[in-house]
Short mmCIF file of C-alpha atoms in Angstrom, two decimals:
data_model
loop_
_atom_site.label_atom_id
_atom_site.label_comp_id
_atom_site.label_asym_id
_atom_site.label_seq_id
_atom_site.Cartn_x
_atom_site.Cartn_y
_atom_site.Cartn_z
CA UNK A 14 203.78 -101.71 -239.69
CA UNK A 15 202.48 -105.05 -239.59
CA UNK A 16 203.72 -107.37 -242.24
CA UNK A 17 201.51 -109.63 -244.68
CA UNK A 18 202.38 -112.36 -242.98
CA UNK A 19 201.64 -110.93 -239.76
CA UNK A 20 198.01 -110.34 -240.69
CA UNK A 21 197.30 -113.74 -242.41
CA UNK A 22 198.34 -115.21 -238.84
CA UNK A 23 196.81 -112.57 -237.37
CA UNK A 24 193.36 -113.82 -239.34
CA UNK A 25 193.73 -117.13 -238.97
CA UNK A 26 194.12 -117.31 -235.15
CA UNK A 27 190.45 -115.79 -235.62
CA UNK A 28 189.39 -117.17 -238.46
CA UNK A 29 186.04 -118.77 -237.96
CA UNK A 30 184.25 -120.15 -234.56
CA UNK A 31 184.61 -123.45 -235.61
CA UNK A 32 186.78 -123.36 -238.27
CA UNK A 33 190.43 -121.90 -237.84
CA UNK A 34 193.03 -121.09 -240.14
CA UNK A 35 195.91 -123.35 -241.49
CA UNK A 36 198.54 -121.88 -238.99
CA UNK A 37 196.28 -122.18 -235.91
CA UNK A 38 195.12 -125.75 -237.18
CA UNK A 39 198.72 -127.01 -237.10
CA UNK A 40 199.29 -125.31 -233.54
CA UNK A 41 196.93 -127.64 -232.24
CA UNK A 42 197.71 -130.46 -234.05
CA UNK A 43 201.23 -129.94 -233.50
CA UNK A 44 199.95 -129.87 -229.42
CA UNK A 45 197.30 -133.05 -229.61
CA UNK A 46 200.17 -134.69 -230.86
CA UNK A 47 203.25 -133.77 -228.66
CA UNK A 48 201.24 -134.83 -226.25
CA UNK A 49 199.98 -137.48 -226.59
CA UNK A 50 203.02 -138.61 -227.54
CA UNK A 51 205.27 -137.50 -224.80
CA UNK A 52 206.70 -140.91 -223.13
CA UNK A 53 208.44 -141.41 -226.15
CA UNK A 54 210.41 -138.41 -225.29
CA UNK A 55 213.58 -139.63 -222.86
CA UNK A 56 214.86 -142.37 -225.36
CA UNK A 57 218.74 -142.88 -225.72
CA UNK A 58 219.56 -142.07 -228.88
CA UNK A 59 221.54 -145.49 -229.47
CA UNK A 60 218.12 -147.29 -228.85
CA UNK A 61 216.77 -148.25 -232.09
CA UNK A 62 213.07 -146.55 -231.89
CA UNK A 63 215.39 -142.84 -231.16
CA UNK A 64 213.55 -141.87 -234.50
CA UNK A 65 210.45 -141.67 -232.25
CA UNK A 66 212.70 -138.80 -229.81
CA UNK A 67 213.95 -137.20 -232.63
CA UNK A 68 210.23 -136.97 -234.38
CA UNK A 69 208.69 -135.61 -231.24
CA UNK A 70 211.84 -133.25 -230.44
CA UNK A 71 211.26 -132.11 -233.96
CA UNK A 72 207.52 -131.21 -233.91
CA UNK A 73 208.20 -129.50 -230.26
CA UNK A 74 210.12 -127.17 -232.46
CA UNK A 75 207.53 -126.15 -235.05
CA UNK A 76 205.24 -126.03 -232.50
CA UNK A 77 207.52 -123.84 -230.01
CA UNK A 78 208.17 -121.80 -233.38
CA UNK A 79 204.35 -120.72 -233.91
CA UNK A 80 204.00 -120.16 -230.73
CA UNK A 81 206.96 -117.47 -230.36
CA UNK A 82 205.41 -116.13 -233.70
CA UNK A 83 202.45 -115.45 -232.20
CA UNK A 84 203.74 -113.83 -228.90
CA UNK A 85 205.86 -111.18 -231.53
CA UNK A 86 202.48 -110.69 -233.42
CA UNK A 87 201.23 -109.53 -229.89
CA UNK A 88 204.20 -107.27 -229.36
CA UNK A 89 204.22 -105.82 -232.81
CA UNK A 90 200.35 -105.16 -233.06
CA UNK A 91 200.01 -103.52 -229.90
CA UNK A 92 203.10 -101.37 -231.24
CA UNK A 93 201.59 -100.75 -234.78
CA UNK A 94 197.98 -101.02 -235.08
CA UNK A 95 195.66 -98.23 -234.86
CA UNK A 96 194.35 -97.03 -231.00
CA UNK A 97 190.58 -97.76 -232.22
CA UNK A 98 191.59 -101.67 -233.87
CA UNK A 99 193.93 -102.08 -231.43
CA UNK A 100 191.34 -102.39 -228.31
CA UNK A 101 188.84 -104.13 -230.70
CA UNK A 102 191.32 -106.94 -230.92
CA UNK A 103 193.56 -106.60 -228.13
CA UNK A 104 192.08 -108.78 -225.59
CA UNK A 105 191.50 -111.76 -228.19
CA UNK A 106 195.11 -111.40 -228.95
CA UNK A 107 196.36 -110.85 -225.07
CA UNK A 108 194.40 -114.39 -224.64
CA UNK A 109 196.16 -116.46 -227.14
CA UNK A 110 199.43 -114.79 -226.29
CA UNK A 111 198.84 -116.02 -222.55
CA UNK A 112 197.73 -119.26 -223.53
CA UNK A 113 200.65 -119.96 -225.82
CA UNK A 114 203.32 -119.22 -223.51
CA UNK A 115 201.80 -121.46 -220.78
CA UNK A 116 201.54 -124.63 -223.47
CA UNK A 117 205.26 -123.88 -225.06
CA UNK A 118 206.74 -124.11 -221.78
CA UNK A 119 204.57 -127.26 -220.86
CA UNK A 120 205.58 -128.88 -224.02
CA UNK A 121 209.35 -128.09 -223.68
CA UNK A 122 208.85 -129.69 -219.67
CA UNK A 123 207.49 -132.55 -221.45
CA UNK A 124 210.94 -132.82 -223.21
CA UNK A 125 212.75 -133.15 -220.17
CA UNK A 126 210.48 -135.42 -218.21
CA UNK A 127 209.84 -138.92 -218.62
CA UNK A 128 205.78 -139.01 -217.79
CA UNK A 129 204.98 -142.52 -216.46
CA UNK A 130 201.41 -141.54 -215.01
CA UNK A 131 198.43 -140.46 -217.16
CA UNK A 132 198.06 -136.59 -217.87
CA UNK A 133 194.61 -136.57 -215.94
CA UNK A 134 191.98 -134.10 -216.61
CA UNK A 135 189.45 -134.42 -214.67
CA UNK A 136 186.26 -135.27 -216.81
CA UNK A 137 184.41 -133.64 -219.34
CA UNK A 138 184.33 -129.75 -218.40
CA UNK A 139 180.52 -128.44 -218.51
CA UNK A 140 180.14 -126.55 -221.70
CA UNK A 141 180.27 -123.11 -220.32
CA UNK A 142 183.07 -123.56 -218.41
CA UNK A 143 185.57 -123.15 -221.78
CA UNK A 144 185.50 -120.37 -224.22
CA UNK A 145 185.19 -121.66 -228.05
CA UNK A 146 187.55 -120.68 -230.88
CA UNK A 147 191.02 -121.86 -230.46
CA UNK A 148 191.84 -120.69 -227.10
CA UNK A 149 189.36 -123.21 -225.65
CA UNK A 150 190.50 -125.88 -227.59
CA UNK A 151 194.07 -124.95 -226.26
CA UNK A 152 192.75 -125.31 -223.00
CA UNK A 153 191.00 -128.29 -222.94
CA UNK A 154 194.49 -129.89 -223.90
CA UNK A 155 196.67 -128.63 -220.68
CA UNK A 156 196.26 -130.69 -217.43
CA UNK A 157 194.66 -127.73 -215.94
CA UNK A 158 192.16 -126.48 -218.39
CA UNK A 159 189.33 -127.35 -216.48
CA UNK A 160 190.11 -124.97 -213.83
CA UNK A 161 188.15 -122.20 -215.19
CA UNK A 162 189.34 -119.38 -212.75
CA UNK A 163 192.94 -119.77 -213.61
CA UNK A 164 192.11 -118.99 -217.41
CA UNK A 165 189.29 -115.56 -217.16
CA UNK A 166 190.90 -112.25 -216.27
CA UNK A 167 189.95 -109.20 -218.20
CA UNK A 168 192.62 -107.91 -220.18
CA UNK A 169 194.87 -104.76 -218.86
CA UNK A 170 194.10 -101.19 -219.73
CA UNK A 171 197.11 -100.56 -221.24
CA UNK A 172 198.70 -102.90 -223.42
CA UNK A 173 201.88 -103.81 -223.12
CA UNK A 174 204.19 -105.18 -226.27
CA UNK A 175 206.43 -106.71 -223.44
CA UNK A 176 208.02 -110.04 -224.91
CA UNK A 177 208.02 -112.50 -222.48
CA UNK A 178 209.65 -116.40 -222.39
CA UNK A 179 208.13 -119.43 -220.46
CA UNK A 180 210.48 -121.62 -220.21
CA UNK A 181 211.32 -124.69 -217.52
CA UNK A 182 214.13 -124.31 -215.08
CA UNK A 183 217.77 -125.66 -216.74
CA UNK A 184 220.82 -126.91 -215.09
CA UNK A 185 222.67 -123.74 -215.67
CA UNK A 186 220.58 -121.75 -214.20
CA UNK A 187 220.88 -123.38 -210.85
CA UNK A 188 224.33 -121.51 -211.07
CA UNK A 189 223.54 -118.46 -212.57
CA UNK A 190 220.16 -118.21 -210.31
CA UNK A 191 221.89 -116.33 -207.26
CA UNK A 192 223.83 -114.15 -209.76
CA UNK A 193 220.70 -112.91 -211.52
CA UNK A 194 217.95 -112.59 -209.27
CA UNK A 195 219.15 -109.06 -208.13
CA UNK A 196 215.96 -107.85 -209.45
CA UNK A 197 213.51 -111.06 -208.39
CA UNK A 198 211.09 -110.37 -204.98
CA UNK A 199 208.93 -112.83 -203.84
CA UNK A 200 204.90 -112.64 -204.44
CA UNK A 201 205.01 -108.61 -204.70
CA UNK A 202 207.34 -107.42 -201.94
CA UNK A 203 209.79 -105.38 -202.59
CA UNK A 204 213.14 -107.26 -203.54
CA UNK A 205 214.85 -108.75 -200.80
CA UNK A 206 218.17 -109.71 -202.24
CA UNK A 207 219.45 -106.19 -201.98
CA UNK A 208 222.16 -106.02 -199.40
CA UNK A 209 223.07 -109.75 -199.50
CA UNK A 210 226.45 -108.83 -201.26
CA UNK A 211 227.49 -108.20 -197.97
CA UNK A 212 227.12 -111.35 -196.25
CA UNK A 213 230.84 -113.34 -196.09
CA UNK A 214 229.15 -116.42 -197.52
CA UNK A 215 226.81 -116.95 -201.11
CA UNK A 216 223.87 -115.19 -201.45
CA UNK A 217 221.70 -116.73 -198.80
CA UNK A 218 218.55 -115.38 -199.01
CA UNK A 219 218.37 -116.41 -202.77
CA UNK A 220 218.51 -119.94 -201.25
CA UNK A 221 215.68 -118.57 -198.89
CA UNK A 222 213.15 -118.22 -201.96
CA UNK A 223 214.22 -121.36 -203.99
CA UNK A 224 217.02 -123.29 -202.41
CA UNK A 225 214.78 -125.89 -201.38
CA UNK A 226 212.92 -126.22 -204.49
CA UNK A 227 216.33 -126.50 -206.30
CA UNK A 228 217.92 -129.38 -204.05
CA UNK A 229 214.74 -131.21 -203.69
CA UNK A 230 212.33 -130.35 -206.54
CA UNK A 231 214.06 -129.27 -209.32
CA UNK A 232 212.08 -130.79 -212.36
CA UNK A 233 209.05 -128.62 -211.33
CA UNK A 234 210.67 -125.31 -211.77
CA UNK A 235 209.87 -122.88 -214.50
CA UNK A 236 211.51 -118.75 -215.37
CA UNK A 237 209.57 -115.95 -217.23
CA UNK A 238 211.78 -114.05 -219.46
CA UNK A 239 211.47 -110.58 -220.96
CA UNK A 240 213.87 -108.72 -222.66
CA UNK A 241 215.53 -107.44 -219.41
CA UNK A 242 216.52 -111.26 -218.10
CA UNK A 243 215.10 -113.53 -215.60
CA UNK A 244 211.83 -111.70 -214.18
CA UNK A 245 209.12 -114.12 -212.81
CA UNK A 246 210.05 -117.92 -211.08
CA UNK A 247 207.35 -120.89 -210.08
CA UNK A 248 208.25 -124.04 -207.92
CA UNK A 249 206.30 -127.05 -206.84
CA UNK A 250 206.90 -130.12 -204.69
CA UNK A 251 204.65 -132.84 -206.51
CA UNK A 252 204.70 -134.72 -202.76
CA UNK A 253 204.71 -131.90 -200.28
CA UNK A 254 204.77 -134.10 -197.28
CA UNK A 255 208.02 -136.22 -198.67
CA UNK A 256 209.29 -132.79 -199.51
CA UNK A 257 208.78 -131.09 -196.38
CA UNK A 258 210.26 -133.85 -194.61
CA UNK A 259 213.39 -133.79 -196.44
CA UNK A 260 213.37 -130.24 -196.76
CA UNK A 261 213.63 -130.59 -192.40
CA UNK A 262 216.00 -133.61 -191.63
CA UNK A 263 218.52 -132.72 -194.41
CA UNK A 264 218.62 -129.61 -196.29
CA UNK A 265 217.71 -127.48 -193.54
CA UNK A 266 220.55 -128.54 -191.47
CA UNK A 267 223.14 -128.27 -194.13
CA UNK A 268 221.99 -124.50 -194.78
CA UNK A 269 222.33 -123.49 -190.95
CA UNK A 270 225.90 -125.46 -190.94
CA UNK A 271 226.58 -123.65 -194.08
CA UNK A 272 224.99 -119.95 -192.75
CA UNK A 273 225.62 -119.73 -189.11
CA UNK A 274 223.80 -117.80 -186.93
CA UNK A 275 226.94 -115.48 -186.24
CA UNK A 276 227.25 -115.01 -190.07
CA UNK A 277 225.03 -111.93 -190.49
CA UNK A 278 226.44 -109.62 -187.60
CA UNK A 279 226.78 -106.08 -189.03
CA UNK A 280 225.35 -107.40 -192.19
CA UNK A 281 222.19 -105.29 -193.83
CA UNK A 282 218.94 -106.08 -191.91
CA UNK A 283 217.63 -108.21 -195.21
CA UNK A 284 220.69 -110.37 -194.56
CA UNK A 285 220.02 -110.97 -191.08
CA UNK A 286 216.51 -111.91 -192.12
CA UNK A 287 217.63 -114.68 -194.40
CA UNK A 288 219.69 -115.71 -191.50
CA UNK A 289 216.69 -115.75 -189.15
CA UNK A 290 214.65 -117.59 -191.61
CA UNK A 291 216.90 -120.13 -191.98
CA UNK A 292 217.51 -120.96 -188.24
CA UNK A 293 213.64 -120.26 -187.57
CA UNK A 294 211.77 -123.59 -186.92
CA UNK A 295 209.71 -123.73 -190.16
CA UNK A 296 205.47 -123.71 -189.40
CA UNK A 297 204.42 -127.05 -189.33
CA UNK A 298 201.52 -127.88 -192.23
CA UNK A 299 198.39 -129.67 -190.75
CA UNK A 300 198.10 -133.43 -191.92
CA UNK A 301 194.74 -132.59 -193.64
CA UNK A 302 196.00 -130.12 -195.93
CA UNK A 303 198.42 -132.27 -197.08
CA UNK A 304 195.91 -134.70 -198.07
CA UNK A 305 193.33 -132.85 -199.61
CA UNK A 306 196.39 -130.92 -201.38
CA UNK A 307 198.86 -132.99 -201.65
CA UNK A 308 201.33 -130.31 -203.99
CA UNK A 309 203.31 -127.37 -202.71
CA UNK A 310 203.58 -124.35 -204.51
CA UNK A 311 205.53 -121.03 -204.72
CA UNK A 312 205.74 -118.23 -207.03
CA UNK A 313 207.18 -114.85 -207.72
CA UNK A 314 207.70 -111.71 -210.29
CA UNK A 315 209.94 -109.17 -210.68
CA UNK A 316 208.68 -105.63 -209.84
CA UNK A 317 208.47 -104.88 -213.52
CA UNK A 318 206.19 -107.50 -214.32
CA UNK A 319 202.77 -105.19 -214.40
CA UNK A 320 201.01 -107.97 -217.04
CA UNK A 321 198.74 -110.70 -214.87
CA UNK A 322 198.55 -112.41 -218.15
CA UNK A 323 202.39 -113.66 -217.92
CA UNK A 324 202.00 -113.85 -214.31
CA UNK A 325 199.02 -116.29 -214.59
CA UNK A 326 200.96 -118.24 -217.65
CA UNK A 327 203.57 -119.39 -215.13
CA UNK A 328 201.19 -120.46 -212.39
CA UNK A 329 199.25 -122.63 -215.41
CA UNK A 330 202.34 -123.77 -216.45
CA UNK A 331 203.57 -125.58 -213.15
CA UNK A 332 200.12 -126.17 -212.25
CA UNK A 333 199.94 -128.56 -215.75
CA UNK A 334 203.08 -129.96 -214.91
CA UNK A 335 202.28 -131.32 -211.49
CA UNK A 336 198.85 -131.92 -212.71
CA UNK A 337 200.27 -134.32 -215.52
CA UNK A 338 201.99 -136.42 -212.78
CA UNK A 339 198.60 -136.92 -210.98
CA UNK A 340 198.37 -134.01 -208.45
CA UNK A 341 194.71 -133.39 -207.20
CA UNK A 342 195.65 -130.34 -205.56
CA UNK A 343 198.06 -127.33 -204.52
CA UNK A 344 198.69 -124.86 -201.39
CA UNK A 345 200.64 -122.03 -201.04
CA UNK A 346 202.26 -121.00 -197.82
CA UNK A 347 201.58 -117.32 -197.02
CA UNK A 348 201.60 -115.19 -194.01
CA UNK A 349 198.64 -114.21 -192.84
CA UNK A 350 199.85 -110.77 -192.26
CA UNK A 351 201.43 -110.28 -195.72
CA UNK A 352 198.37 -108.69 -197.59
CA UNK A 353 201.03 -107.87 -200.93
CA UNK A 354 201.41 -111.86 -201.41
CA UNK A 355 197.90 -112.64 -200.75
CA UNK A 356 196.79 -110.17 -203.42
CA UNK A 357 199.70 -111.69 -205.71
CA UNK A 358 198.13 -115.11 -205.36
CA UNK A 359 194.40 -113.96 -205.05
CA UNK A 360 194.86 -112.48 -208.89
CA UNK A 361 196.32 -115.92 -209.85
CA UNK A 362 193.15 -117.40 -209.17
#
């Protein structure tokens, strides 16, 4: 059952319209104030203002803290509370949830950026274009929350109590990333890493899906979590043109010296298609799409992953992110023929 505490939270995430409780008033004052805050994040602690880092570092934890307290409240009501409360409240709760693991995960980026350009957001939003309560006023405070399709999507049938972690891309995992993504496919197809363990060299079709973004792009990277390990991955290029340019002259031609074409003989067919891919001029992206958008994105989920509520969290997460350093736009590369990734990115929004 539900503890006391539980339901006091539980109340005061929904306490009045216009009035919330005292642990959903210091959620968003713990978020007005991390962010506007955030270039003091990045000091060296020998400089004598490193009170400032170790202030903000300090209220990112609180604030990280409520919000994992609210994402088990999800979990534990959906496993405890009665079939007929449980759909009254659900989607109110399923909303929050969402909402908080998109603005942890921006605020712990936040911690390991060093923002130099204004978080822009766009102008004043109509009014109809947020929801009230807290989850609009946690929206109008990401980089994104004026993009009203990313944030409506009805809730799913069937709840899920499914923990989940948002969480930006660390330094270790850029070594453990091959090793774990056994169970990773790209934008709903089924997983291609299967079958790579027999390829003589590292698992190349692992750097297929993110090698790029990890050589060239790493500080807009984010993992979803749920109890089982790594599940879900977004990466963005802030500059897709300098990225694409680089990704051509240099890293390109270290990965086909690395993975020759002779590698994959009598290797499983996925192998050979890594191989292909890699020695495969790459389609060119027409000049005005870069300018209109100048950001490059890419995104994928485990198999597993059956909630478009975490799915959606990680594409408003990097979206933010890119966003706070002054994007005005994203694209996605897709094939036109691939109608499982265009429905993966069509219910992003």
């Amino acid at each position: 059952q539900l503890t006391l505490e539980e339901v006091r939270m539980l109340v005061e995430l929904f306490y009045l319209p216009y009035h919330h409780g005292p642990q959903a008033q210091h959620l968003l004052e713990h978020f007005r104030w991390l962010r506007a805050n955030s270039l003091s994040v990045g000091i060296p602690a020998t400089a004598p203002d490193a009170c400032e880092d170790m202030q903000w570092r300090g209220r990112a934890q609180s604030f990280q803290l409520l919000c994992a307290q609210t994402c088990r409240l999800h979990s534990r009501f959906v496993s405890s509370a009665g079939r007929a409360l449980l759909y009254d409240l659900h989607p109110y709760l399923w909303d929050i949830r969402n909402m908080l693991l998109a603005a942890s995960a921006f605020i712990r980026w936040l911690g390991c950026q060093s923002i130099t350009a204004p978080m822009l957001l766009g102008g004043d939003a109509e009014p109809w274009a947020r929801r009230g309560g807290l989850f609009g006023e946690l929206q109008a405070l990401l980089p994104v929350g004026n993009s009203c399709d990313l944030f409506y999507h009805p809730p799913p049938l069937f709840p899920s109590s499914q923990l989940y972690l948002l969480r930006p891309l660390l330094p270790l995992d850029k070594v453990r990333v091959t090793a774990r993504r056994g169970g990773l496919h790209h934008s709903g197809q089924s997983s291609p890493l299967h079958g790579l363990q027999q390829l003589s060299a590292a698992p190349a079709l692992a750097g297929r899906l993110l090698g790029s973004f990890l050589s060239l792009s790493p500080e807009y990277a984010f993992v979803l979590e749920d109890e089982g390990g790594p599940c879900g991955y977004a990466a963005g290029a802030l500059c897709a043109e300098g990225f694409l340019q680089q990704r051509d002259s240099s890293w390109l031609p270290a990965i086909r010296h690395k993975y020759p074409r002779d590698l994959g003989a009598g290797a499983a067919a996925l192998g050979q298609e890594a191989l292909r891919f890699f020695h495969a001029e790459p389609p060119a992206v027409p000049l005005p799409v870069l300018r209109r958008f100048p950001s490059l994105v890419q995104l994928g989920t485990a198999p597993r992953v059956l909630d478009v509520g975490a799915s959606r969290s990680l594409a408003i997460c990097l979206l933010s992110a890119l966003r706070a350093n002054g994007s005005r736009g994203v694209f996605c590369q897709v094939s036109a023929t691939d109608r499982q990734q265009l429905s993966f990115y069509s219910k992003l929004g």
